[in-house]
């Protein structure tokens, strides 16, 4: 059995809290939202439309944002002013040509049609995606341990909806499985956890806070490459694999910072990396100016590496005097 990580030190959590709050305040939220798929659900006032737009957006949010965002916009444009009503009607009377010409990497128009039918079917049967997840969460016992199995059951219900499967008879389920991956699998389920963050926490200037069926305290960090890198730099984890276990370890550390809202700083941490302010290759000038300051374990190394070569603290030594010949 793998050994569990030691609890994140309380003193370290106390030291990080003001630094994370400073980072959060320093963020240009309007600019970063424009670079983030959360802008799609935020564009809808009706909660039903926002939850559908959010699931469509997050399902396609793989790869580079500048490539997938135009695809999300095309899919939502095809759904018209009310994505919720569109999907519910589509589940009853699908139009296989509704998404003709919309192609993105692994996904083709039949996959998008199946996604719309699956969303509509679950909404019609249960009254909403959030309502269904809430029921599954309660069935699994509630609390943080219930989130992953409840989410896995929701994903399976969407993928296995007869209305969706009927649209994939000539193609197979692989494309839909990529849009709606299994949270019980080996990955970190970044897109699912991102969707939950949008729908559950808040409302604030980023997240919508539409679902009350799941508490924010139960959420798990949406682990992408940016969050993973910054989390390692902050000492929130030493793990190198992008797994659910790593996401849980980072979340457990952040829960020591804010027990009621452990993913509160996810948007800021992600965009610190996305924006280039925290590049993969350490830049001493950027490290010096970073809002996280001394809280970043990588910062000290970067600043030492950036000192002039003549500095003794940079790891160099003065040349030895040559001994006189005997």
PDB file of C-alpha atoms in Angstrom:
ATOM      1  CA  UNK A   1       0.000   0.000   0.000  1.00  0.00           C
ATOM      2  CA  UNK A   2       1.463   3.438  -0.939  1.00  0.00           C
ATOM      3  CA  UNK A   3       2.545   5.543   1.990  1.00  0.00           C
ATOM      4  CA  UNK A   4       0.374   8.570   2.684  1.00  0.00           C
ATOM      5  CA  UNK A   5       2.037  11.978   2.595  1.00  0.00           C
ATOM      6  CA  UNK A   6       2.594  13.711   5.924  1.00  0.00           C
ATOM      7  CA  UNK A   7       0.082  16.433   6.786  1.00  0.00           C
ATOM      8  CA  UNK A   8       1.021  19.844   5.446  1.00  0.00           C
ATOM      9  CA  UNK A   9       2.528  21.807   8.369  1.00  0.00           C
ATOM     10  CA  UNK A  10       0.146  24.271   9.984  1.00  0.00           C
ATOM     11  CA  UNK A  11       2.883  26.906  10.314  1.00  0.00           C
ATOM     12  CA  UNK A  12       3.630  26.638   6.620  1.00  0.00           C
ATOM     13  CA  UNK A  13      -0.080  27.023   5.799  1.00  0.00           C
ATOM     14  CA  UNK A  14      -0.277  30.142   7.987  1.00  0.00           C
ATOM     15  CA  UNK A  15       2.759  31.624   6.229  1.00  0.00           C
ATOM     16  CA  UNK A  16       1.347  30.885   2.773  1.00  0.00           C
ATOM     17  CA  UNK A  17      -2.151  32.280   3.390  1.00  0.00           C
ATOM     18  CA  UNK A  18      -1.285  36.013   3.119  1.00  0.00           C
ATOM     19  CA  UNK A  19       0.976  35.347   0.134  1.00  0.00           C
ATOM     20  CA  UNK A  20      -1.764  33.486  -1.728  1.00  0.00           C
ATOM     21  CA  UNK A  21      -4.234  36.248  -0.868  1.00  0.00           C
ATOM     22  CA  UNK A  22      -1.788  38.818  -2.210  1.00  0.00           C
ATOM     23  CA  UNK A  23      -1.386  36.820  -5.424  1.00  0.00           C
ATOM     24  CA  UNK A  24      -5.162  36.593  -5.754  1.00  0.00           C
ATOM     25  CA  UNK A  25      -5.569  40.364  -5.314  1.00  0.00           C
ATOM     26  CA  UNK A  26      -2.813  41.126  -7.815  1.00  0.00           C
ATOM     27  CA  UNK A  27      -4.497  39.200 -10.628  1.00  0.00           C
ATOM     28  CA  UNK A  28      -6.109  41.118 -13.493  1.00  0.00           C
ATOM     29  CA  UNK A  29      -9.265  39.021 -13.360  1.00  0.00           C
ATOM     30  CA  UNK A  30     -11.020  40.560 -16.350  1.00  0.00           C
ATOM     31  CA  UNK A  31      -8.017  39.922 -18.584  1.00  0.00           C
ATOM     32  CA  UNK A  32      -7.506  36.391 -17.303  1.00  0.00           C
ATOM     33  CA  UNK A  33     -11.193  35.443 -17.610  1.00  0.00           C
ATOM     34  CA  UNK A  34     -10.965  36.438 -21.277  1.00  0.00           C
ATOM     35  CA  UNK A  35      -8.191  33.826 -21.615  1.00  0.00           C
ATOM     36  CA  UNK A  36     -10.088  31.139 -19.680  1.00  0.00           C
ATOM     37  CA  UNK A  37     -12.984  28.843 -20.682  1.00  0.00           C
ATOM     38  CA  UNK A  38     -14.949  30.032 -17.634  1.00  0.00           C
ATOM     39  CA  UNK A  39     -15.992  32.961 -19.819  1.00  0.00           C
ATOM     40  CA  UNK A  40     -18.475  30.673 -21.611  1.00  0.00           C
ATOM     41  CA  UNK A  41     -20.749  29.749 -18.685  1.00  0.00           C
ATOM     42  CA  UNK A  42     -20.372  33.276 -17.318  1.00  0.00           C
ATOM     43  CA  UNK A  43     -21.979  34.611 -20.512  1.00  0.00           C
ATOM     44  CA  UNK A  44     -25.378  33.086 -19.558  1.00  0.00           C
ATOM     45  CA  UNK A  45     -27.722  34.521 -16.941  1.00  0.00           C
ATOM     46  CA  UNK A  46     -29.987  31.475 -16.676  1.00  0.00           C
ATOM     47  CA  UNK A  47     -28.376  28.887 -14.350  1.00  0.00           C
ATOM     48  CA  UNK A  48     -29.644  26.046 -16.554  1.00  0.00           C
ATOM     49  CA  UNK A  49     -27.905  27.516 -19.599  1.00  0.00           C
ATOM     50  CA  UNK A  50     -24.749  28.238 -17.600  1.00  0.00           C
ATOM     51  CA  UNK A  51     -24.431  24.652 -16.348  1.00  0.00           C
ATOM     52  CA  UNK A  52     -24.859  23.298 -19.901  1.00  0.00           C
ATOM     53  CA  UNK A  53     -22.481  25.833 -21.448  1.00  0.00           C
ATOM     54  CA  UNK A  54     -19.969  25.026 -18.718  1.00  0.00           C
ATOM     55  CA  UNK A  55     -20.069  21.287 -19.412  1.00  0.00           C
ATOM     56  CA  UNK A  56     -19.731  21.842 -23.165  1.00  0.00           C
ATOM     57  CA  UNK A  57     -16.810  24.223 -22.630  1.00  0.00           C
ATOM     58  CA  UNK A  58     -14.948  22.055 -20.150  1.00  0.00           C
ATOM     59  CA  UNK A  59     -15.427  18.910 -22.253  1.00  0.00           C
ATOM     60  CA  UNK A  60     -13.573  20.578 -25.129  1.00  0.00           C
ATOM     61  CA  UNK A  61     -10.985  22.291 -22.901  1.00  0.00           C
ATOM     62  CA  UNK A  62      -8.033  20.125 -23.812  1.00  0.00           C
ATOM     63  CA  UNK A  63      -4.988  21.387 -25.670  1.00  0.00           C
ATOM     64  CA  UNK A  64      -4.276  25.080 -26.130  1.00  0.00           C
ATOM     65  CA  UNK A  65      -6.937  27.581 -25.104  1.00  0.00           C
ATOM     66  CA  UNK A  66      -6.499  29.629 -28.280  1.00  0.00           C
ATOM     67  CA  UNK A  67      -7.372  26.502 -30.281  1.00  0.00           C
ATOM     68  CA  UNK A  68     -10.261  25.036 -28.307  1.00  0.00           C
ATOM     69  CA  UNK A  69     -12.056  28.264 -27.400  1.00  0.00           C
ATOM     70  CA  UNK A  70     -13.173  29.045 -30.982  1.00  0.00           C
ATOM     71  CA  UNK A  71     -14.546  25.483 -31.198  1.00  0.00           C
ATOM     72  CA  UNK A  72     -16.527  25.930 -27.972  1.00  0.00           C
ATOM     73  CA  UNK A  73     -17.902  29.188 -29.353  1.00  0.00           C
ATOM     74  CA  UNK A  74     -19.049  27.424 -32.551  1.00  0.00           C
ATOM     75  CA  UNK A  75     -20.761  24.626 -30.625  1.00  0.00           C
ATOM     76  CA  UNK A  76     -22.598  27.047 -28.343  1.00  0.00           C
ATOM     77  CA  UNK A  77     -23.574  29.207 -31.323  1.00  0.00           C
ATOM     78  CA  UNK A  78     -25.128  26.119 -32.932  1.00  0.00           C
ATOM     79  CA  UNK A  79     -27.146  25.584 -29.733  1.00  0.00           C
ATOM     80  CA  UNK A  80     -28.689  29.040 -29.949  1.00  0.00           C
ATOM     81  CA  UNK A  81     -29.689  31.387 -27.118  1.00  0.00           C
ATOM     82  CA  UNK A  82     -30.586  28.598 -24.654  1.00  0.00           C
ATOM     83  CA  UNK A  83     -28.173  25.640 -24.592  1.00  0.00           C
ATOM     84  CA  UNK A  84     -30.308  23.929 -21.929  1.00  0.00           C
ATOM     85  CA  UNK A  85     -33.488  23.984 -24.020  1.00  0.00           C
ATOM     86  CA  UNK A  86     -31.515  22.986 -27.111  1.00  0.00           C
ATOM     87  CA  UNK A  87     -30.028  19.900 -25.426  1.00  0.00           C
ATOM     88  CA  UNK A  88     -33.313  18.787 -23.895  1.00  0.00           C
ATOM     89  CA  UNK A  89     -35.066  19.025 -27.280  1.00  0.00           C
ATOM     90  CA  UNK A  90     -32.080  17.436 -29.005  1.00  0.00           C
ATOM     91  CA  UNK A  91     -32.272  14.362 -26.750  1.00  0.00           C
ATOM     92  CA  UNK A  92     -35.831  13.758 -28.020  1.00  0.00           C
ATOM     93  CA  UNK A  93     -35.292  14.666 -31.675  1.00  0.00           C
ATOM     94  CA  UNK A  94     -31.587  14.848 -32.542  1.00  0.00           C
ATOM     95  CA  UNK A  95     -30.373  16.462 -35.733  1.00  0.00           C
ATOM     96  CA  UNK A  96     -27.161  14.673 -36.775  1.00  0.00           C
ATOM     97  CA  UNK A  97     -26.235  17.653 -38.969  1.00  0.00           C
ATOM     98  CA  UNK A  98     -26.435  20.200 -36.133  1.00  0.00           C
ATOM     99  CA  UNK A  99     -22.647  20.306 -35.674  1.00  0.00           C
ATOM    100  CA  UNK A 100     -21.515  19.627 -39.227  1.00  0.00           C
ATOM    101  CA  UNK A 101     -18.081  21.044 -39.905  1.00  0.00           C
ATOM    102  CA  UNK A 102     -17.114  21.381 -36.231  1.00  0.00           C
ATOM    103  CA  UNK A 103     -13.956  19.336 -35.754  1.00  0.00           C
ATOM    104  CA  UNK A 104     -11.400  19.560 -32.962  1.00  0.00           C
ATOM    105  CA  UNK A 105      -8.496  17.159 -32.632  1.00  0.00           C
ATOM    106  CA  UNK A 106      -9.989  13.814 -31.502  1.00  0.00           C
ATOM    107  CA  UNK A 107     -13.605  14.921 -31.810  1.00  0.00           C
ATOM    108  CA  UNK A 108     -15.999  14.995 -34.743  1.00  0.00           C
ATOM    109  CA  UNK A 109     -19.608  16.191 -35.229  1.00  0.00           C
ATOM    110  CA  UNK A 110     -21.168  12.866 -34.068  1.00  0.00           C
ATOM    111  CA  UNK A 111     -19.293  13.160 -30.755  1.00  0.00           C
ATOM    112  CA  UNK A 112     -20.670  16.660 -30.223  1.00  0.00           C
ATOM    113  CA  UNK A 113     -24.174  15.510 -31.111  1.00  0.00           C
ATOM    114  CA  UNK A 114     -23.850  12.657 -28.606  1.00  0.00           C
ATOM    115  CA  UNK A 115     -22.625  15.091 -25.944  1.00  0.00           C
ATOM    116  CA  UNK A 116     -25.638  17.356 -26.499  1.00  0.00           C
ATOM    117  CA  UNK A 117     -28.022  14.391 -26.383  1.00  0.00           C
ATOM    118  CA  UNK A 118     -26.399  13.057 -23.192  1.00  0.00           C
ATOM    119  CA  UNK A 119     -26.682  16.418 -21.429  1.00  0.00           C
ATOM    120  CA  UNK A 120     -30.292  16.793 -22.525  1.00  0.00           C
ATOM    121  CA  UNK A 121     -31.192  13.272 -21.420  1.00  0.00           C
ATOM    122  CA  UNK A 122     -29.740  13.687 -17.907  1.00  0.00           C
ATOM    123  CA  UNK A 123     -31.362  17.099 -17.529  1.00  0.00           C
ATOM    124  CA  UNK A 124     -34.769  15.787 -18.580  1.00  0.00           C
ATOM    125  CA  UNK A 125     -34.560  12.771 -16.282  1.00  0.00           C
ATOM    126  CA  UNK A 126     -33.168  14.507 -13.195  1.00  0.00           C
ATOM    127  CA  UNK A 127     -33.900  18.226 -13.581  1.00  0.00           C
ATOM    128  CA  UNK A 128     -30.277  19.281 -14.003  1.00  0.00           C
ATOM    129  CA  UNK A 129     -26.663  18.132 -14.035  1.00  0.00           C
ATOM    130  CA  UNK A 130     -26.016  19.676 -10.626  1.00  0.00           C
ATOM    131  CA  UNK A 131     -29.154  18.182  -9.149  1.00  0.00           C
ATOM    132  CA  UNK A 132     -28.140  14.713 -10.343  1.00  0.00           C
ATOM    133  CA  UNK A 133     -24.586  15.066  -9.027  1.00  0.00           C
ATOM    134  CA  UNK A 134     -25.963  16.207  -5.675  1.00  0.00           C
ATOM    135  CA  UNK A 135     -28.125  13.088  -5.394  1.00  0.00           C
ATOM    136  CA  UNK A 136     -25.185  10.836  -6.273  1.00  0.00           C
ATOM    137  CA  UNK A 137     -22.959  12.689  -3.817  1.00  0.00           C
ATOM    138  CA  UNK A 138     -25.451  12.055  -1.016  1.00  0.00           C
ATOM    139  CA  UNK A 139     -25.777   8.387  -2.013  1.00  0.00           C
ATOM    140  CA  UNK A 140     -22.003   8.051  -1.720  1.00  0.00           C
ATOM    141  CA  UNK A 141     -22.111   9.403   1.822  1.00  0.00           C
ATOM    142  CA  UNK A 142     -21.210  13.075   1.324  1.00  0.00           C
ATOM    143  CA  UNK A 143     -17.885  14.644   2.276  1.00  0.00           C
ATOM    144  CA  UNK A 144     -14.660  14.813   0.255  1.00  0.00           C
ATOM    145  CA  UNK A 145     -14.398  10.999  -0.112  1.00  0.00           C
ATOM    146  CA  UNK A 146     -17.785  10.904  -1.889  1.00  0.00           C
ATOM    147  CA  UNK A 147     -16.839  13.308  -4.668  1.00  0.00           C
ATOM    148  CA  UNK A 148     -14.868  11.017  -6.957  1.00  0.00           C
ATOM    149  CA  UNK A 149     -17.294   8.047  -6.971  1.00  0.00           C
ATOM    150  CA  UNK A 150     -20.273  10.386  -7.413  1.00  0.00           C
ATOM    151  CA  UNK A 151     -18.541  12.126 -10.293  1.00  0.00           C
ATOM    152  CA  UNK A 152     -17.619   8.784 -11.875  1.00  0.00           C
ATOM    153  CA  UNK A 153     -21.253   7.698 -11.736  1.00  0.00           C
ATOM    154  CA  UNK A 154     -22.413  10.966 -13.320  1.00  0.00           C
ATOM    155  CA  UNK A 155     -19.856  10.652 -16.127  1.00  0.00           C
ATOM    156  CA  UNK A 156     -20.955   7.058 -16.766  1.00  0.00           C
ATOM    157  CA  UNK A 157     -24.633   8.042 -16.899  1.00  0.00           C
ATOM    158  CA  UNK A 158     -23.840  10.725 -19.482  1.00  0.00           C
ATOM    159  CA  UNK A 159     -21.700   8.410 -21.617  1.00  0.00           C
ATOM    160  CA  UNK A 160     -24.168   5.522 -21.420  1.00  0.00           C
ATOM    161  CA  UNK A 161     -27.328   7.535 -22.112  1.00  0.00           C
ATOM    162  CA  UNK A 162     -29.220   5.647 -24.865  1.00  0.00           C
ATOM    163  CA  UNK A 163     -29.943   8.955 -26.602  1.00  0.00           C
ATOM    164  CA  UNK A 164     -26.185   9.546 -26.949  1.00  0.00           C
ATOM    165  CA  UNK A 165     -25.211   6.001 -27.886  1.00  0.00           C
ATOM    166  CA  UNK A 166     -27.759   5.965 -30.701  1.00  0.00           C
ATOM    167  CA  UNK A 167     -25.864   8.796 -32.406  1.00  0.00           C
ATOM    168  CA  UNK A 168     -22.551   6.922 -32.284  1.00  0.00           C
ATOM    169  CA  UNK A 169     -23.537   3.659 -33.979  1.00  0.00           C
ATOM    170  CA  UNK A 170     -21.352   4.331 -36.997  1.00  0.00           C
ATOM    171  CA  UNK A 171     -18.436   5.798 -35.042  1.00  0.00           C
ATOM    172  CA  UNK A 172     -18.101   4.152 -31.641  1.00  0.00           C
ATOM    173  CA  UNK A 173     -17.823   5.704 -28.178  1.00  0.00           C
ATOM    174  CA  UNK A 174     -14.151   6.705 -28.151  1.00  0.00           C
ATOM    175  CA  UNK A 175     -14.730  10.371 -28.995  1.00  0.00           C
ATOM    176  CA  UNK A 176     -17.463  10.768 -26.386  1.00  0.00           C
ATOM    177  CA  UNK A 177     -15.250   9.059 -23.799  1.00  0.00           C
ATOM    178  CA  UNK A 178     -12.615  11.697 -24.492  1.00  0.00           C
ATOM    179  CA  UNK A 179     -15.151  14.474 -23.924  1.00  0.00           C
ATOM    180  CA  UNK A 180     -16.503  12.809 -20.776  1.00  0.00           C
ATOM    181  CA  UNK A 181     -13.571  10.867 -19.258  1.00  0.00           C
ATOM    182  CA  UNK A 182     -13.896   8.509 -16.321  1.00  0.00           C
ATOM    183  CA  UNK A 183     -12.910  10.198 -13.021  1.00  0.00           C
ATOM    184  CA  UNK A 184     -12.169   6.741 -11.595  1.00  0.00           C
ATOM    185  CA  UNK A 185      -9.335   6.370 -14.099  1.00  0.00           C
ATOM    186  CA  UNK A 186      -5.639   7.053 -13.478  1.00  0.00           C
ATOM    187  CA  UNK A 187      -5.623  10.740 -14.446  1.00  0.00           C
ATOM    188  CA  UNK A 188      -6.303  13.822 -12.341  1.00  0.00           C
ATOM    189  CA  UNK A 189      -9.666  14.538 -14.037  1.00  0.00           C
ATOM    190  CA  UNK A 190      -8.653  18.163 -14.462  1.00  0.00           C
ATOM    191  CA  UNK A 191     -11.627  19.067 -16.658  1.00  0.00           C
ATOM    192  CA  UNK A 192     -14.218  17.535 -14.345  1.00  0.00           C
ATOM    193  CA  UNK A 193     -12.711  19.221 -11.300  1.00  0.00           C
ATOM    194  CA  UNK A 194     -12.554  22.516 -13.181  1.00  0.00           C
ATOM    195  CA  UNK A 195     -16.246  22.232 -14.042  1.00  0.00           C
ATOM    196  CA  UNK A 196     -17.077  21.552 -10.400  1.00  0.00           C
ATOM    197  CA  UNK A 197     -15.061  24.567  -9.297  1.00  0.00           C
ATOM    198  CA  UNK A 198     -17.037  26.800 -11.667  1.00  0.00           C
ATOM    199  CA  UNK A 199     -20.411  25.418 -10.611  1.00  0.00           C
ATOM    200  CA  UNK A 200     -19.896  24.892  -6.849  1.00  0.00           C
ATOM    201  CA  UNK A 201     -17.686  27.616  -5.371  1.00  0.00           C
ATOM    202  CA  UNK A 202     -18.604  31.276  -5.280  1.00  0.00           C
ATOM    203  CA  UNK A 203     -20.356  33.165  -6.621  1.00  0.00           C
ATOM    204  CA  UNK A 204     -17.520  35.621  -7.053  1.00  0.00           C
ATOM    205  CA  UNK A 205     -15.825  37.429  -9.920  1.00  0.00           C
ATOM    206  CA  UNK A 206     -14.698  34.109 -11.465  1.00  0.00           C
ATOM    207  CA  UNK A 207     -16.768  31.125 -10.314  1.00  0.00           C
ATOM    208  CA  UNK A 208     -20.541  30.964 -10.558  1.00  0.00           C
ATOM    209  CA  UNK A 209     -21.630  29.160  -7.367  1.00  0.00           C
ATOM    210  CA  UNK A 210     -24.767  27.723  -8.965  1.00  0.00           C
ATOM    211  CA  UNK A 211     -24.821  24.341  -7.233  1.00  0.00           C
ATOM    212  CA  UNK A 212     -25.457  24.027  -3.510  1.00  0.00           C
ATOM    213  CA  UNK A 213     -25.755  20.231  -3.543  1.00  0.00           C
ATOM    214  CA  UNK A 214     -21.975  19.778  -3.131  1.00  0.00           C
ATOM    215  CA  UNK A 215     -19.958  21.840  -0.599  1.00  0.00           C
ATOM    216  CA  UNK A 216     -16.910  23.780  -1.750  1.00  0.00           C
ATOM    217  CA  UNK A 217     -14.936  22.045   1.018  1.00  0.00           C
ATOM    218  CA  UNK A 218     -15.241  18.748  -0.897  1.00  0.00           C
ATOM    219  CA  UNK A 219     -13.727  20.052  -4.157  1.00  0.00           C
ATOM    220  CA  UNK A 220     -10.404  18.873  -5.579  1.00  0.00           C
ATOM    221  CA  UNK A 221      -7.890  21.102  -7.352  1.00  0.00           C
ATOM    222  CA  UNK A 222      -8.121  20.911 -11.165  1.00  0.00           C
ATOM    223  CA  UNK A 223      -4.560  19.737 -11.734  1.00  0.00           C
ATOM    224  CA  UNK A 224      -3.025  21.048 -14.945  1.00  0.00           C
ATOM    225  CA  UNK A 225       0.619  21.567 -15.799  1.00  0.00           C
ATOM    226  CA  UNK A 226       0.615  25.163 -14.501  1.00  0.00           C
ATOM    227  CA  UNK A 227      -0.950  24.386 -11.123  1.00  0.00           C
ATOM    228  CA  UNK A 228       1.257  21.322 -10.722  1.00  0.00           C
ATOM    229  CA  UNK A 229       4.446  23.289 -11.349  1.00  0.00           C
ATOM    230  CA  UNK A 230       3.508  26.147  -9.008  1.00  0.00           C
ATOM    231  CA  UNK A 231       2.299  23.705  -6.337  1.00  0.00           C
ATOM    232  CA  UNK A 232       5.655  21.939  -6.381  1.00  0.00           C
ATOM    233  CA  UNK A 233       7.437  25.288  -6.140  1.00  0.00           C
ATOM    234  CA  UNK A 234       5.339  26.135  -3.060  1.00  0.00           C
ATOM    235  CA  UNK A 235       5.992  22.772  -1.428  1.00  0.00           C
ATOM    236  CA  UNK A 236       2.322  21.734  -1.617  1.00  0.00           C
ATOM    237  CA  UNK A 237       3.448  18.420  -3.112  1.00  0.00           C
ATOM    238  CA  UNK A 238       6.658  16.711  -4.129  1.00  0.00           C
ATOM    239  CA  UNK A 239       4.871  14.315  -6.480  1.00  0.00           C
ATOM    240  CA  UNK A 240       5.723  14.466 -10.171  1.00  0.00           C
ATOM    241  CA  UNK A 241       2.794  12.488 -11.609  1.00  0.00           C
ATOM    242  CA  UNK A 242      -0.352  14.279 -12.771  1.00  0.00           C
ATOM    243  CA  UNK A 243      -2.716  11.895 -10.974  1.00  0.00           C
ATOM    244  CA  UNK A 244      -5.821  12.179  -8.817  1.00  0.00           C
ATOM    245  CA  UNK A 245      -3.630  11.318  -5.845  1.00  0.00           C
ATOM    246  CA  UNK A 246      -1.367  14.284  -6.585  1.00  0.00           C
ATOM    247  CA  UNK A 247      -4.404  16.559  -6.966  1.00  0.00           C
ATOM    248  CA  UNK A 248      -5.708  15.294  -3.609  1.00  0.00           C
ATOM    249  CA  UNK A 249      -2.345  15.932  -1.947  1.00  0.00           C
ATOM    250  CA  UNK A 250      -2.265  19.523  -3.220  1.00  0.00           C
ATOM    251  CA  UNK A 251      -5.885  19.977  -2.139  1.00  0.00           C
ATOM    252  CA  UNK A 252      -5.127  18.617   1.332  1.00  0.00           C
ATOM    253  CA  UNK A 253      -2.344  21.180   1.707  1.00  0.00           C
ATOM    254  CA  UNK A 254      -4.602  24.002   0.506  1.00  0.00           C
ATOM    255  CA  UNK A 255      -7.320  22.792   2.869  1.00  0.00           C
ATOM    256  CA  UNK A 256      -4.925  23.698   5.696  1.00  0.00           C
ATOM    257  CA  UNK A 257      -4.858  27.222   4.234  1.00  0.00           C
ATOM    258  CA  UNK A 258      -8.656  27.471   3.781  1.00  0.00           C
ATOM    259  CA  UNK A 259     -10.633  24.467   5.096  1.00  0.00           C
ATOM    260  CA  UNK A 260     -13.974  25.682   3.744  1.00  0.00           C
ATOM    261  CA  UNK A 261     -12.706  26.558   0.270  1.00  0.00           C
ATOM    262  CA  UNK A 262      -9.544  24.635  -0.629  1.00  0.00           C
ATOM    263  CA  UNK A 263      -9.666  25.452  -4.357  1.00  0.00           C
ATOM    264  CA  UNK A 264     -10.123  29.175  -3.704  1.00  0.00           C
ATOM    265  CA  UNK A 265      -6.691  30.025  -5.107  1.00  0.00           C
ATOM    266  CA  UNK A 266      -6.759  27.645  -8.092  1.00  0.00           C
ATOM    267  CA  UNK A 267      -7.607  30.350 -10.644  1.00  0.00           C
ATOM    268  CA  UNK A 268      -4.755  32.563  -9.453  1.00  0.00           C
ATOM    269  CA  UNK A 269      -2.230  29.715  -9.330  1.00  0.00           C
ATOM    270  CA  UNK A 270      -3.212  28.486 -12.779  1.00  0.00           C
ATOM    271  CA  UNK A 271      -3.016  31.906 -14.388  1.00  0.00           C
ATOM    272  CA  UNK A 272       0.268  32.692 -12.682  1.00  0.00           C
ATOM    273  CA  UNK A 273       1.656  29.924 -14.868  1.00  0.00           C
ATOM    274  CA  UNK A 274      -0.549  30.469 -17.944  1.00  0.00           C
ATOM    275  CA  UNK A 275       0.307  34.157 -18.170  1.00  0.00           C
ATOM    276  CA  UNK A 276       4.044  33.484 -18.216  1.00  0.00           C
ATOM    277  CA  UNK A 277       4.590  35.296 -14.911  1.00  0.00           C
ATOM    278  CA  UNK A 278       5.820  31.969 -13.528  1.00  0.00           C
ATOM    279  CA  UNK A 279       7.584  30.348 -16.497  1.00  0.00           C
ATOM    280  CA  UNK A 280       8.702  26.726 -16.566  1.00  0.00           C
ATOM    281  CA  UNK A 281      12.279  27.955 -16.786  1.00  0.00           C
ATOM    282  CA  UNK A 282      12.929  30.148 -13.779  1.00  0.00           C
ATOM    283  CA  UNK A 283      13.526  33.822 -14.502  1.00  0.00           C
ATOM    284  CA  UNK A 284      15.235  35.649 -11.595  1.00  0.00           C
ATOM    285  CA  UNK A 285      13.656  38.993 -12.539  1.00  0.00           C
ATOM    286  CA  UNK A 286      10.138  37.529 -12.505  1.00  0.00           C
ATOM    287  CA  UNK A 287      10.822  35.572  -9.326  1.00  0.00           C
ATOM    288  CA  UNK A 288      11.979  38.772  -7.622  1.00  0.00           C
ATOM    289  CA  UNK A 289       8.713  40.539  -8.499  1.00  0.00           C
ATOM    290  CA  UNK A 290       6.361  37.586  -7.794  1.00  0.00           C
ATOM    291  CA  UNK A 291       3.566  38.113  -5.262  1.00  0.00           C
ATOM    292  CA  UNK A 292       4.348  34.748  -3.662  1.00  0.00           C
ATOM    293  CA  UNK A 293       7.719  36.063  -2.540  1.00  0.00           C
ATOM    294  CA  UNK A 294       9.596  33.944  -0.035  1.00  0.00           C
ATOM    295  CA  UNK A 295       6.758  31.405   0.030  1.00  0.00           C
ATOM    296  CA  UNK A 296       8.133  29.911  -3.188  1.00  0.00           C
ATOM    297  CA  UNK A 297      10.863  27.345  -2.595  1.00  0.00           C
ATOM    298  CA  UNK A 298      12.063  27.657  -6.203  1.00  0.00           C
ATOM    299  CA  UNK A 299      12.460  31.429  -5.929  1.00  0.00           C
ATOM    300  CA  UNK A 300      15.551  31.275  -3.717  1.00  0.00           C
ATOM    301  CA  UNK A 301      17.242  28.889  -6.147  1.00  0.00           C
ATOM    302  CA  UNK A 302      16.395  31.124  -9.106  1.00  0.00           C
ATOM    303  CA  UNK A 303      17.642  34.251  -7.353  1.00  0.00           C
ATOM    304  CA  UNK A 304      20.891  32.536  -6.347  1.00  0.00           C
ATOM    305  CA  UNK A 305      21.384  31.391  -9.924  1.00  0.00           C
ATOM    306  CA  UNK A 306      20.764  34.939 -11.178  1.00  0.00           C
ATOM    307  CA  UNK A 307      23.463  36.620  -9.052  1.00  0.00           C
ATOM    308  CA  UNK A 308      26.587  37.914 -10.782  1.00  0.00           C
ATOM    309  CA  UNK A 309      29.194  35.216 -11.308  1.00  0.00           C
ATOM    310  CA  UNK A 310      31.653  36.980  -9.020  1.00  0.00           C
ATOM    311  CA  UNK A 311      29.368  36.626  -6.007  1.00  0.00           C
ATOM    312  CA  UNK A 312      30.528  34.132  -3.409  1.00  0.00           C
ATOM    313  CA  UNK A 313      26.844  33.258  -2.683  1.00  0.00           C
ATOM    314  CA  UNK A 314      26.335  32.325  -6.317  1.00  0.00           C
ATOM    315  CA  UNK A 315      28.484  29.302  -5.677  1.00  0.00           C
ATOM    316  CA  UNK A 316      31.778  30.578  -7.082  1.00  0.00           C
ATOM    317  CA  UNK A 317      35.025  30.947  -5.245  1.00  0.00           C
ATOM    318  CA  UNK A 318      37.830  33.415  -5.692  1.00  0.00           C
ATOM    319  CA  UNK A 319      40.827  32.115  -7.660  1.00  0.00           C
ATOM    320  CA  UNK A 320      43.525  30.600  -5.506  1.00  0.00           C
ATOM    321  CA  UNK A 321      46.918  32.236  -5.360  1.00  0.00           C
ATOM    322  CA  UNK A 322      49.563  30.286  -7.150  1.00  0.00           C
ATOM    323  CA  UNK A 323      52.128  28.906  -4.778  1.00  0.00           C
ATOM    324  CA  UNK A 324      55.698  30.151  -5.180  1.00  0.00           C
ATOM    325  CA  UNK A 325      58.052  27.556  -6.579  1.00  0.00           C
ATOM    326  CA  UNK A 326      60.094  25.888  -3.842  1.00  0.00           C
TER     327      UNK A 326
END
